[in-house]
């Protein structure tokens, strides 16, 4: 199983780079960042610095969108980073949230998302594609073989977006760590892939959620919850859209939708920030389900539960006050507990 981290590109950028380097030292394979160019620094500039400072980690946005960035520019960015640092980029993409809404826009349609996935992947991997009525190719980008240098993974929650993911994406990003919701979404994605004539196992799965390691006391757990409650508010933006589209008793499970009944609004000035005052509606039970909190053994067990559902990567959001401590706990205690014991002789 792979492990990643998810960072905001909050100034100073050198801090983001240092956390990425530390994550690689502790055995993490992926570094993801938010992509919201008004709220934080330009991620692709920071990605270049991360790639320069590391040796192996794969870097990309969680997530970009097809609205605020022209697709051929996005593809050219990945192809350029691959030429400079080797095939170490990944594209996480969705319909758009903070990057779009801060400009008074709306998430794109699923049809637009579907088309953008195809165009970005083909161009980034050196292949020709139809785009804006013309056949385009990046003539300087080498054509890849059967394994894409840059994969495109789609973030989704709702039934139609999950179906699209199974049909066209290289991977599926679920931004919460509730095993029940994970089981439903993964099943939906894999079934859609099979109906589309794809091998379901080729669609990789990443679960991303805040992780906070405590010593096991109730006081420490209460503090961890307050540091991570913002995440339920962020997820609530997407869930509110689902409730508006599907209702609160239909295709989307109650485990995902019930808690947004008390949601009154959202302030993007506090997006992804510990102590977000617009996340008060998120109950402790949702924080516990959506995030991974507690002592080392509780983290190990939750990751094992997710792995048994077919999760290929767990990515830790580090928007809290224990970034280095969490990386250290995972690198020294969680990852070793999940790995097969090394054997010198057999």
mmCIF file of C-alpha atoms in Angstrom:
data_model
loop_
_atom_site.group_PDB
_atom_site.id
_atom_site.type_symbol
_atom_site.label_atom_id
_atom_site.label_comp_id
_atom_site.label_asym_id
_atom_site.label_seq_id
_atom_site.Cartn_x
_atom_site.Cartn_y
_atom_site.Cartn_z
ATOM 1 C CA UNK A 1 0.000 0.000 0.000
ATOM 2 C CA UNK A 2 1.242 3.476 -0.860
ATOM 3 C CA UNK A 3 1.104 6.461 1.481
ATOM 4 C CA UNK A 4 0.876 10.123 0.530
ATOM 5 C CA UNK A 5 0.509 13.507 2.154
ATOM 6 C CA UNK A 6 -1.762 16.395 1.162
ATOM 7 C CA UNK A 7 -0.485 19.933 1.738
ATOM 8 C CA UNK A 8 -1.728 23.450 1.163
ATOM 9 C CA UNK A 9 0.730 25.665 -0.702
ATOM 10 C CA UNK A 10 0.695 28.175 2.133
ATOM 11 C CA UNK A 11 3.667 30.562 2.258
ATOM 12 C CA UNK A 12 6.489 30.120 2.755
ATOM 13 C CA UNK A 13 6.824 27.618 -0.080
ATOM 14 C CA UNK A 14 10.096 26.426 1.448
ATOM 15 C CA UNK A 15 8.050 24.979 4.327
ATOM 16 C CA UNK A 16 5.925 22.962 1.890
ATOM 17 C CA UNK A 17 9.081 21.684 0.196
ATOM 18 C CA UNK A 18 10.649 20.736 3.527
ATOM 19 C CA UNK A 19 7.549 18.791 4.613
ATOM 20 C CA UNK A 20 7.607 16.973 1.273
ATOM 21 C CA UNK A 21 11.252 16.064 1.736
ATOM 22 C CA UNK A 22 10.520 14.857 5.273
ATOM 23 C CA UNK A 23 7.611 12.752 4.016
ATOM 24 C CA UNK A 24 9.883 11.023 1.505
ATOM 25 C CA UNK A 25 12.424 10.353 4.260
ATOM 26 C CA UNK A 26 9.679 8.650 6.286
ATOM 27 C CA UNK A 27 8.634 6.373 3.415
ATOM 28 C CA UNK A 28 5.784 8.277 1.762
ATOM 29 C CA UNK A 29 5.459 7.812 -2.002
ATOM 30 C CA UNK A 30 3.175 10.704 -3.001
ATOM 31 C CA UNK A 31 2.929 14.423 -2.295
ATOM 32 C CA UNK A 32 -0.377 16.049 -3.200
ATOM 33 C CA UNK A 33 -1.315 19.715 -2.822
ATOM 34 C CA UNK A 34 -4.501 21.765 -2.895
ATOM 35 C CA UNK A 35 -5.028 23.704 -6.139
ATOM 36 C CA UNK A 36 -6.777 26.969 -5.348
ATOM 37 C CA UNK A 37 -4.761 29.802 -6.831
ATOM 38 C CA UNK A 38 -6.554 32.653 -5.042
ATOM 39 C CA UNK A 39 -6.374 31.132 -1.565
ATOM 40 C CA UNK A 40 -2.810 29.799 -1.773
ATOM 41 C CA UNK A 41 0.359 29.973 -3.846
ATOM 42 C CA UNK A 42 0.495 28.540 -7.370
ATOM 43 C CA UNK A 43 0.906 24.783 -6.831
ATOM 44 C CA UNK A 44 2.779 23.838 -10.002
ATOM 45 C CA UNK A 45 5.591 26.258 -9.229
ATOM 46 C CA UNK A 46 5.894 24.666 -5.798
ATOM 47 C CA UNK A 47 5.670 21.181 -7.361
ATOM 48 C CA UNK A 48 8.793 21.931 -9.370
ATOM 49 C CA UNK A 49 10.664 22.820 -6.179
ATOM 50 C CA UNK A 50 9.396 19.666 -4.445
ATOM 51 C CA UNK A 51 10.571 17.488 -7.323
ATOM 52 C CA UNK A 52 13.950 19.203 -7.279
ATOM 53 C CA UNK A 53 14.354 18.577 -3.538
ATOM 54 C CA UNK A 54 13.286 14.911 -3.560
ATOM 55 C CA UNK A 55 14.307 11.737 -5.353
ATOM 56 C CA UNK A 56 11.299 9.489 -5.789
ATOM 57 C CA UNK A 57 7.989 10.964 -4.638
ATOM 58 C CA UNK A 58 5.216 11.430 -7.185
ATOM 59 C CA UNK A 59 3.693 14.920 -7.080
ATOM 60 C CA UNK A 60 0.351 16.365 -8.172
ATOM 61 C CA UNK A 61 -2.775 18.326 -7.196
ATOM 62 C CA UNK A 62 -5.611 17.068 -5.022
ATOM 63 C CA UNK A 63 -7.374 18.342 -6.947
ATOM 64 C CA UNK A 64 -7.249 20.571 -9.997
ATOM 65 C CA UNK A 65 -10.300 21.278 -12.148
ATOM 66 C CA UNK A 66 -11.199 21.868 -15.816
ATOM 67 C CA UNK A 67 -12.610 25.375 -15.257
ATOM 68 C CA UNK A 68 -9.824 27.613 -13.970
ATOM 69 C CA UNK A 69 -7.018 26.023 -16.018
ATOM 70 C CA UNK A 70 -6.986 25.505 -19.791
ATOM 71 C CA UNK A 71 -6.518 21.792 -20.360
ATOM 72 C CA UNK A 72 -3.611 21.972 -22.795
ATOM 73 C CA UNK A 73 -1.715 24.246 -20.374
ATOM 74 C CA UNK A 74 -2.278 21.711 -17.581
ATOM 75 C CA UNK A 75 -1.030 18.887 -19.802
ATOM 76 C CA UNK A 76 2.009 20.894 -20.874
ATOM 77 C CA UNK A 77 2.870 21.504 -17.223
ATOM 78 C CA UNK A 78 2.948 17.779 -16.450
ATOM 79 C CA UNK A 79 4.923 16.947 -19.568
ATOM 80 C CA UNK A 80 7.465 19.646 -18.691
ATOM 81 C CA UNK A 81 7.860 18.422 -15.113
ATOM 82 C CA UNK A 82 8.323 14.868 -16.395
ATOM 83 C CA UNK A 83 11.044 16.009 -18.785
ATOM 84 C CA UNK A 84 12.823 17.865 -15.996
ATOM 85 C CA UNK A 85 12.500 15.339 -13.164
ATOM 86 C CA UNK A 86 11.441 12.019 -14.680
ATOM 87 C CA UNK A 87 7.946 10.477 -14.702
ATOM 88 C CA UNK A 88 6.954 11.683 -11.247
ATOM 89 C CA UNK A 89 3.690 13.564 -11.799
ATOM 90 C CA UNK A 90 0.067 12.648 -11.244
ATOM 91 C CA UNK A 91 -3.097 14.624 -12.005
ATOM 92 C CA UNK A 92 -5.880 14.592 -9.466
ATOM 93 C CA UNK A 93 -8.941 16.330 -10.906
ATOM 94 C CA UNK A 94 -12.558 17.044 -10.016
ATOM 95 C CA UNK A 95 -15.416 19.314 -11.006
ATOM 96 C CA UNK A 96 -14.048 22.202 -8.920
ATOM 97 C CA UNK A 97 -14.684 23.605 -5.468
ATOM 98 C CA UNK A 98 -12.701 26.405 -3.828
ATOM 99 C CA UNK A 99 -10.729 27.461 -6.918
ATOM 100 C CA UNK A 100 -13.996 27.930 -8.810
ATOM 101 C CA UNK A 101 -16.270 29.225 -6.069
ATOM 102 C CA UNK A 102 -13.851 31.936 -4.927
ATOM 103 C CA UNK A 103 -14.274 33.387 -8.433
ATOM 104 C CA UNK A 104 -18.083 33.190 -8.127
ATOM 105 C CA UNK A 105 -18.126 30.234 -10.495
ATOM 106 C CA UNK A 106 -19.755 26.810 -10.338
ATOM 107 C CA UNK A 107 -18.343 23.295 -10.609
ATOM 108 C CA UNK A 108 -18.143 22.071 -14.196
ATOM 109 C CA UNK A 109 -20.470 19.502 -15.684
ATOM 110 C CA UNK A 110 -19.547 15.841 -15.663
ATOM 111 C CA UNK A 111 -19.387 15.926 -19.466
ATOM 112 C CA UNK A 112 -16.723 18.631 -19.261
ATOM 113 C CA UNK A 113 -14.820 16.672 -16.623
ATOM 114 C CA UNK A 114 -14.920 13.527 -18.785
ATOM 115 C CA UNK A 115 -13.550 15.335 -21.825
ATOM 116 C CA UNK A 116 -10.837 17.092 -19.822
ATOM 117 C CA UNK A 117 -9.558 13.805 -18.404
ATOM 118 C CA UNK A 118 -9.047 12.476 -21.919
ATOM 119 C CA UNK A 119 -7.423 15.615 -23.316
ATOM 120 C CA UNK A 120 -5.043 16.153 -20.383
ATOM 121 C CA UNK A 121 -3.929 12.519 -20.291
ATOM 122 C CA UNK A 122 -3.332 12.236 -24.027
ATOM 123 C CA UNK A 123 -1.405 15.485 -24.350
ATOM 124 C CA UNK A 124 0.625 15.003 -21.168
ATOM 125 C CA UNK A 125 1.736 11.618 -22.452
ATOM 126 C CA UNK A 126 2.779 12.871 -25.874
ATOM 127 C CA UNK A 127 -0.206 11.646 -27.843
ATOM 128 C CA UNK A 128 -2.391 13.534 -30.313
ATOM 129 C CA UNK A 129 -5.923 14.475 -29.296
ATOM 130 C CA UNK A 130 -8.888 16.427 -30.602
ATOM 131 C CA UNK A 131 -9.280 19.649 -28.635
ATOM 132 C CA UNK A 132 -11.230 22.784 -29.531
ATOM 133 C CA UNK A 133 -11.869 21.543 -33.025
ATOM 134 C CA UNK A 134 -8.230 20.794 -33.843
ATOM 135 C CA UNK A 135 -5.856 17.870 -33.573
ATOM 136 C CA UNK A 136 -3.151 18.840 -31.080
ATOM 137 C CA UNK A 137 0.040 17.230 -29.859
ATOM 138 C CA UNK A 138 2.930 18.489 -27.753
ATOM 139 C CA UNK A 139 5.704 17.827 -30.309
ATOM 140 C CA UNK A 140 8.463 17.928 -27.692
ATOM 141 C CA UNK A 141 6.811 15.448 -25.328
ATOM 142 C CA UNK A 142 7.839 11.806 -25.888
ATOM 143 C CA UNK A 143 5.038 9.354 -26.638
ATOM 144 C CA UNK A 144 4.688 6.953 -23.733
ATOM 145 C CA UNK A 145 4.140 3.224 -23.890
ATOM 146 C CA UNK A 146 1.285 1.256 -22.324
ATOM 147 C CA UNK A 147 2.016 2.798 -18.890
ATOM 148 C CA UNK A 148 1.255 6.509 -18.818
ATOM 149 C CA UNK A 149 3.940 8.783 -17.408
ATOM 150 C CA UNK A 150 1.167 10.963 -16.031
ATOM 151 C CA UNK A 151 -2.031 9.303 -14.797
ATOM 152 C CA UNK A 152 -5.306 11.145 -14.221
ATOM 153 C CA UNK A 153 -7.206 10.269 -11.044
ATOM 154 C CA UNK A 154 -10.724 11.623 -10.486
ATOM 155 C CA UNK A 155 -12.129 12.793 -7.140
ATOM 156 C CA UNK A 156 -15.808 11.908 -6.782
ATOM 157 C CA UNK A 157 -18.637 11.352 -4.306
ATOM 158 C CA UNK A 158 -21.933 11.075 -6.198
ATOM 159 C CA UNK A 159 -23.247 8.122 -8.230
ATOM 160 C CA UNK A 160 -22.790 9.700 -11.673
ATOM 161 C CA UNK A 161 -19.315 11.026 -10.898
ATOM 162 C CA UNK A 162 -18.337 7.612 -9.523
ATOM 163 C CA UNK A 163 -19.595 5.986 -12.706
ATOM 164 C CA UNK A 164 -17.552 8.401 -14.821
ATOM 165 C CA UNK A 165 -14.494 7.606 -12.713
ATOM 166 C CA UNK A 166 -14.838 3.896 -13.339
ATOM 167 C CA UNK A 167 -15.281 4.460 -17.050
ATOM 168 C CA UNK A 168 -12.359 6.807 -17.790
ATOM 169 C CA UNK A 169 -10.011 7.455 -14.844
ATOM 170 C CA UNK A 170 -6.705 5.826 -13.988
ATOM 171 C CA UNK A 171 -7.570 6.186 -10.335
ATOM 172 C CA UNK A 172 -10.306 7.186 -7.897
ATOM 173 C CA UNK A 173 -9.800 9.704 -5.074
ATOM 174 C CA UNK A 174 -12.181 9.517 -2.109
ATOM 175 C CA UNK A 175 -11.681 12.424 0.261
ATOM 176 C CA UNK A 176 -12.776 10.805 3.521
ATOM 177 C CA UNK A 177 -11.778 7.636 5.388
ATOM 178 C CA UNK A 178 -15.141 6.197 6.443
ATOM 179 C CA UNK A 179 -14.973 2.444 5.629
ATOM 180 C CA UNK A 180 -18.715 2.227 4.947
ATOM 181 C CA UNK A 181 -18.664 5.112 2.465
ATOM 182 C CA UNK A 182 -15.426 3.775 0.983
ATOM 183 C CA UNK A 183 -17.011 0.351 0.426
ATOM 184 C CA UNK A 184 -19.981 1.872 -1.437
ATOM 185 C CA UNK A 185 -17.956 4.253 -3.584
ATOM 186 C CA UNK A 186 -15.270 1.707 -4.494
ATOM 187 C CA UNK A 187 -17.912 -0.855 -5.441
ATOM 188 C CA UNK A 188 -19.660 1.716 -7.637
ATOM 189 C CA UNK A 189 -16.419 2.682 -9.387
ATOM 190 C CA UNK A 190 -15.279 -0.904 -9.965
ATOM 191 C CA UNK A 191 -18.661 -1.998 -11.306
ATOM 192 C CA UNK A 192 -18.702 0.950 -13.718
ATOM 193 C CA UNK A 193 -15.225 0.013 -14.921
ATOM 194 C CA UNK A 194 -16.311 -3.564 -15.564
ATOM 195 C CA UNK A 195 -19.414 -2.463 -17.472
ATOM 196 C CA UNK A 196 -17.185 -0.248 -19.611
ATOM 197 C CA UNK A 197 -15.061 -3.251 -20.558
ATOM 198 C CA UNK A 198 -12.126 -2.284 -18.347
ATOM 199 C CA UNK A 199 -10.229 -4.366 -15.832
ATOM 200 C CA UNK A 200 -11.542 -3.002 -12.503
ATOM 201 C CA UNK A 201 -8.184 -3.654 -10.854
ATOM 202 C CA UNK A 202 -6.578 -1.134 -13.215
ATOM 203 C CA UNK A 203 -8.512 1.679 -11.523
ATOM 204 C CA UNK A 204 -6.446 2.474 -8.455
ATOM 205 C CA UNK A 205 -8.026 3.843 -5.278
ATOM 206 C CA UNK A 206 -6.728 6.611 -3.021
ATOM 207 C CA UNK A 207 -8.455 7.479 0.251
ATOM 208 C CA UNK A 208 -7.414 10.890 1.565
ATOM 209 C CA UNK A 209 -8.260 12.226 5.021
ATOM 210 C CA UNK A 210 -6.710 14.056 7.965
ATOM 211 C CA UNK A 211 -4.666 11.790 10.231
ATOM 212 C CA UNK A 212 -3.711 12.781 13.781
ATOM 213 C CA UNK A 213 -1.792 10.413 16.053
ATOM 214 C CA UNK A 214 -2.442 10.733 19.791
ATOM 215 C CA UNK A 215 -1.115 9.029 22.889
ATOM 216 C CA UNK A 216 -4.495 7.464 23.614
ATOM 217 C CA UNK A 217 -5.999 9.835 26.203
ATOM 218 C CA UNK A 218 -9.467 11.351 25.884
ATOM 219 C CA UNK A 219 -8.034 14.870 26.160
ATOM 220 C CA UNK A 220 -5.654 14.232 23.267
ATOM 221 C CA UNK A 221 -8.469 12.767 21.176
ATOM 222 C CA UNK A 222 -10.646 15.815 21.862
ATOM 223 C CA UNK A 223 -7.821 18.082 20.711
ATOM 224 C CA UNK A 224 -7.290 16.008 17.561
ATOM 225 C CA UNK A 225 -10.987 16.291 16.724
ATOM 226 C CA UNK A 226 -10.868 20.078 16.974
ATOM 227 C CA UNK A 227 -7.804 20.176 14.743
ATOM 228 C CA UNK A 228 -9.541 18.072 12.081
ATOM 229 C CA UNK A 229 -13.202 19.165 12.309
ATOM 230 C CA UNK A 230 -12.631 21.528 9.351
ATOM 231 C CA UNK A 231 -12.485 18.480 7.087
ATOM 232 C CA UNK A 232 -16.131 17.599 7.663
ATOM 233 C CA UNK A 233 -17.009 21.153 6.675
ATOM 234 C CA UNK A 234 -14.993 20.891 3.472
ATOM 235 C CA UNK A 235 -16.569 17.563 2.547
ATOM 236 C CA UNK A 236 -19.925 19.107 3.391
ATOM 237 C CA UNK A 237 -19.588 21.451 0.405
ATOM 238 C CA UNK A 238 -19.684 18.464 -1.930
ATOM 239 C CA UNK A 239 -22.284 16.574 0.084
ATOM 240 C CA UNK A 240 -24.621 19.584 0.030
ATOM 241 C CA UNK A 241 -24.413 19.513 -3.773
ATOM 242 C CA UNK A 242 -25.288 15.806 -3.728
ATOM 243 C CA UNK A 243 -28.299 16.353 -1.462
ATOM 244 C CA UNK A 244 -29.520 19.113 -3.773
ATOM 245 C CA UNK A 245 -29.184 16.782 -6.749
ATOM 246 C CA UNK A 246 -30.289 13.414 -5.343
ATOM 247 C CA UNK A 247 -32.240 14.266 -2.189
ATOM 248 C CA UNK A 248 -31.396 12.942 1.260
ATOM 249 C CA UNK A 249 -32.923 9.481 1.018
ATOM 250 C CA UNK A 250 -32.039 8.141 -2.392
ATOM 251 C CA UNK A 251 -28.969 6.874 -4.156
ATOM 252 C CA UNK A 252 -26.415 8.385 -1.782
ATOM 253 C CA UNK A 253 -26.036 6.557 1.576
ATOM 254 C CA UNK A 254 -27.137 8.310 4.753
ATOM 255 C CA UNK A 255 -23.659 7.724 6.205
ATOM 256 C CA UNK A 256 -22.517 10.435 3.816
ATOM 257 C CA UNK A 257 -25.452 12.843 3.751
ATOM 258 C CA UNK A 258 -27.188 13.013 7.136
ATOM 259 C CA UNK A 259 -24.770 15.316 8.900
ATOM 260 C CA UNK A 260 -25.134 18.285 6.518
ATOM 261 C CA UNK A 261 -28.670 19.015 7.753
ATOM 262 C CA UNK A 262 -27.199 21.507 10.220
ATOM 263 C CA UNK A 263 -24.921 23.201 7.696
ATOM 264 C CA UNK A 264 -25.657 26.935 7.466
ATOM 265 C CA UNK A 265 -22.953 28.204 5.131
ATOM 266 C CA UNK A 266 -19.263 28.170 4.399
ATOM 267 C CA UNK A 267 -16.505 30.767 4.407
ATOM 268 C CA UNK A 268 -13.762 30.000 1.889
ATOM 269 C CA UNK A 269 -11.461 32.382 3.730
ATOM 270 C CA UNK A 270 -11.182 29.571 6.300
ATOM 271 C CA UNK A 271 -11.087 26.710 3.776
ATOM 272 C CA UNK A 272 -9.047 23.752 4.961
ATOM 273 C CA UNK A 273 -8.039 25.502 8.187
ATOM 274 C CA UNK A 274 -8.025 24.049 11.691
ATOM 275 C CA UNK A 275 -10.493 25.983 13.837
ATOM 276 C CA UNK A 276 -12.790 26.782 10.904
ATOM 277 C CA UNK A 277 -15.804 28.480 12.533
ATOM 278 C CA UNK A 278 -18.104 27.227 9.786
ATOM 279 C CA UNK A 279 -17.507 23.579 10.717
ATOM 280 C CA UNK A 280 -19.333 23.715 14.050
ATOM 281 C CA UNK A 281 -22.173 21.673 12.570
ATOM 282 C CA UNK A 282 -19.884 18.648 12.131
ATOM 283 C CA UNK A 283 -20.444 16.229 15.061
ATOM 284 C CA UNK A 284 -17.668 14.268 16.749
ATOM 285 C CA UNK A 285 -18.962 11.019 15.259
ATOM 286 C CA UNK A 286 -18.451 12.352 11.728
ATOM 287 C CA UNK A 287 -14.961 13.616 12.551
ATOM 288 C CA UNK A 288 -14.111 10.147 13.870
ATOM 289 C CA UNK A 289 -15.517 8.429 10.777
ATOM 290 C CA UNK A 290 -14.162 10.759 8.116
ATOM 291 C CA UNK A 291 -10.702 11.230 9.669
ATOM 292 C CA UNK A 292 -8.180 8.823 11.202
ATOM 293 C CA UNK A 293 -7.600 9.764 14.835
ATOM 294 C CA UNK A 294 -6.228 8.030 17.914
ATOM 295 C CA UNK A 295 -3.199 6.032 18.941
ATOM 296 C CA UNK A 296 -0.883 4.190 16.573
ATOM 297 C CA UNK A 297 -2.806 0.918 16.782
ATOM 298 C CA UNK A 298 -6.062 2.671 15.833
ATOM 299 C CA UNK A 299 -4.338 4.123 12.756
ATOM 300 C CA UNK A 300 -2.938 0.724 11.817
ATOM 301 C CA UNK A 301 -6.361 -0.891 12.137
ATOM 302 C CA UNK A 302 -8.154 1.768 10.065
ATOM 303 C CA UNK A 303 -5.571 1.522 7.308
ATOM 304 C CA UNK A 304 -5.923 -2.272 7.317
ATOM 305 C CA UNK A 305 -9.700 -1.903 7.072
ATOM 306 C CA UNK A 306 -9.318 0.398 4.068
ATOM 307 C CA UNK A 307 -6.762 -1.885 2.452
ATOM 308 C CA UNK A 308 -9.180 -4.821 2.754
ATOM 309 C CA UNK A 309 -11.702 -2.778 0.721
ATOM 310 C CA UNK A 310 -9.234 -2.390 -2.152
ATOM 311 C CA UNK A 311 -7.605 0.939 -1.243
ATOM 312 C CA UNK A 312 -4.178 1.277 -2.884
ATOM 313 C CA UNK A 313 -3.074 4.517 -1.219
ATOM 314 C CA UNK A 314 -3.867 6.398 1.968
ATOM 315 C CA UNK A 315 -3.032 10.124 1.731
ATOM 316 C CA UNK A 316 -2.837 12.104 4.968
ATOM 317 C CA UNK A 317 -4.097 15.687 5.085
ATOM 318 C CA UNK A 318 -1.689 17.595 7.333
ATOM 319 C CA UNK A 319 -3.694 20.759 8.000
ATOM 320 C CA UNK A 320 -3.227 20.661 11.769
ATOM 321 C CA UNK A 321 -0.692 21.475 14.482
ATOM 322 C CA UNK A 322 1.194 18.145 14.453
ATOM 323 C CA UNK A 323 2.555 17.844 10.933
ATOM 324 C CA UNK A 324 6.079 16.624 11.727
ATOM 325 C CA UNK A 325 4.873 14.486 14.618
ATOM 326 C CA UNK A 326 2.344 12.735 12.379
ATOM 327 C CA UNK A 327 4.933 12.072 9.677
ATOM 328 C CA UNK A 328 7.332 10.698 12.265
ATOM 329 C CA UNK A 329 4.694 8.461 13.880
ATOM 330 C CA UNK A 330 3.709 7.033 10.515
ATOM 331 C CA UNK A 331 7.284 6.581 9.325
ATOM 332 C CA UNK A 332 8.563 4.966 12.516
ATOM 333 C CA UNK A 333 5.503 3.078 13.779
ATOM 334 C CA UNK A 334 2.493 2.879 11.435
ATOM 335 C CA UNK A 335 4.182 1.980 8.141
ATOM 336 C CA UNK A 336 6.470 -0.646 9.752
ATOM 337 C CA UNK A 337 3.465 -2.250 11.466
ATOM 338 C CA UNK A 338 1.720 -2.600 8.104
ATOM 339 C CA UNK A 339 4.736 -3.931 6.200
ATOM 340 C CA UNK A 340 5.728 -7.630 6.131
ATOM 341 C CA UNK A 341 8.610 -8.271 8.538
ATOM 342 C CA UNK A 342 11.993 -8.144 6.843
ATOM 343 C CA UNK A 343 13.871 -11.433 6.719
ATOM 344 C CA UNK A 344 17.661 -11.589 6.428
ATOM 345 C CA UNK A 345 17.798 -15.314 5.652
ATOM 346 C CA UNK A 346 15.243 -17.762 4.308
#
